[in-house]
């Protein structure tokens, strides 16, 4: 896939009043090295936002 489900989910969250701290990480089945690094960076950002 091309991540359509993630874009759709993000729009639903925003329409419901949710706030996204960053763009999501889209990885097909399992993350490769680049996506893994993005996941780690997103996790750090999430931890710092609370």
PDB file of C-alpha atoms in Angstrom:
ATOM      1  CA  UNK A   1       0.000   0.000   0.000  1.00  0.00           C
ATOM      2  CA  UNK A   2       0.878   3.632  -0.218  1.00  0.00           C
ATOM      3  CA  UNK A   3      -0.234   4.627   3.282  1.00  0.00           C
ATOM      4  CA  UNK A   4      -3.770   5.674   2.374  1.00  0.00           C
ATOM      5  CA  UNK A   5      -5.068   4.123   5.604  1.00  0.00           C
ATOM      6  CA  UNK A   6      -2.693   6.313   7.634  1.00  0.00           C
ATOM      7  CA  UNK A   7      -3.777   9.475   5.847  1.00  0.00           C
ATOM      8  CA  UNK A   8      -7.444   8.527   6.325  1.00  0.00           C
ATOM      9  CA  UNK A   9      -6.904   7.769  10.018  1.00  0.00           C
ATOM     10  CA  UNK A  10      -5.015  11.046  10.522  1.00  0.00           C
ATOM     11  CA  UNK A  11      -7.887  13.014   8.973  1.00  0.00           C
ATOM     12  CA  UNK A  12     -10.406  11.209  11.212  1.00  0.00           C
ATOM     13  CA  UNK A  13      -8.343  12.031  14.301  1.00  0.00           C
ATOM     14  CA  UNK A  14      -8.049  15.698  13.322  1.00  0.00           C
ATOM     15  CA  UNK A  15     -11.772  15.989  12.524  1.00  0.00           C
ATOM     16  CA  UNK A  16     -12.520  14.530  15.968  1.00  0.00           C
ATOM     17  CA  UNK A  17     -10.381  17.253  17.568  1.00  0.00           C
ATOM     18  CA  UNK A  18      -7.206  15.237  18.035  1.00  0.00           C
ATOM     19  CA  UNK A  19      -3.805  16.825  17.672  1.00  0.00           C
ATOM     20  CA  UNK A  20      -1.004  15.011  15.891  1.00  0.00           C
ATOM     21  CA  UNK A  21       2.464  15.640  17.328  1.00  0.00           C
ATOM     22  CA  UNK A  22       4.056  14.658  13.997  1.00  0.00           C
ATOM     23  CA  UNK A  23       3.377  12.909  10.733  1.00  0.00           C
ATOM     24  CA  UNK A  24       2.972   9.180  11.169  1.00  0.00           C
ATOM     25  CA  UNK A  25       5.513   6.621  10.045  1.00  0.00           C
ATOM     26  CA  UNK A  26       4.273   4.479   7.173  1.00  0.00           C
ATOM     27  CA  UNK A  27       5.974   1.098   6.809  1.00  0.00           C
ATOM     28  CA  UNK A  28       4.645  -1.830   4.801  1.00  0.00           C
ATOM     29  CA  UNK A  29       4.476  -4.975   6.996  1.00  0.00           C
ATOM     30  CA  UNK A  30       7.644  -4.252   9.029  1.00  0.00           C
ATOM     31  CA  UNK A  31       9.832  -1.147   9.173  1.00  0.00           C
ATOM     32  CA  UNK A  32      13.164  -1.098   7.380  1.00  0.00           C
ATOM     33  CA  UNK A  33      16.177   0.671   8.924  1.00  0.00           C
ATOM     34  CA  UNK A  34      15.003   4.125   7.838  1.00  0.00           C
ATOM     35  CA  UNK A  35      11.460   3.600   9.123  1.00  0.00           C
ATOM     36  CA  UNK A  36      12.834   2.144  12.378  1.00  0.00           C
ATOM     37  CA  UNK A  37      14.862   5.315  12.882  1.00  0.00           C
ATOM     38  CA  UNK A  38      11.745   7.403  12.179  1.00  0.00           C
ATOM     39  CA  UNK A  39       9.805   5.328  14.733  1.00  0.00           C
ATOM     40  CA  UNK A  40      12.486   5.904  17.365  1.00  0.00           C
ATOM     41  CA  UNK A  41      12.530   9.642  16.682  1.00  0.00           C
ATOM     42  CA  UNK A  42       8.733   9.772  16.875  1.00  0.00           C
ATOM     43  CA  UNK A  43       8.819   7.867  20.169  1.00  0.00           C
ATOM     44  CA  UNK A  44      11.306  10.359  21.604  1.00  0.00           C
ATOM     45  CA  UNK A  45       9.132  13.260  20.472  1.00  0.00           C
ATOM     46  CA  UNK A  46       6.043  11.628  22.000  1.00  0.00           C
ATOM     47  CA  UNK A  47       7.830  11.029  25.307  1.00  0.00           C
ATOM     48  CA  UNK A  48       8.972  14.649  25.476  1.00  0.00           C
ATOM     49  CA  UNK A  49       5.474  15.963  24.715  1.00  0.00           C
ATOM     50  CA  UNK A  50       3.929  14.627  27.933  1.00  0.00           C
TER      51      UNK A  50
END
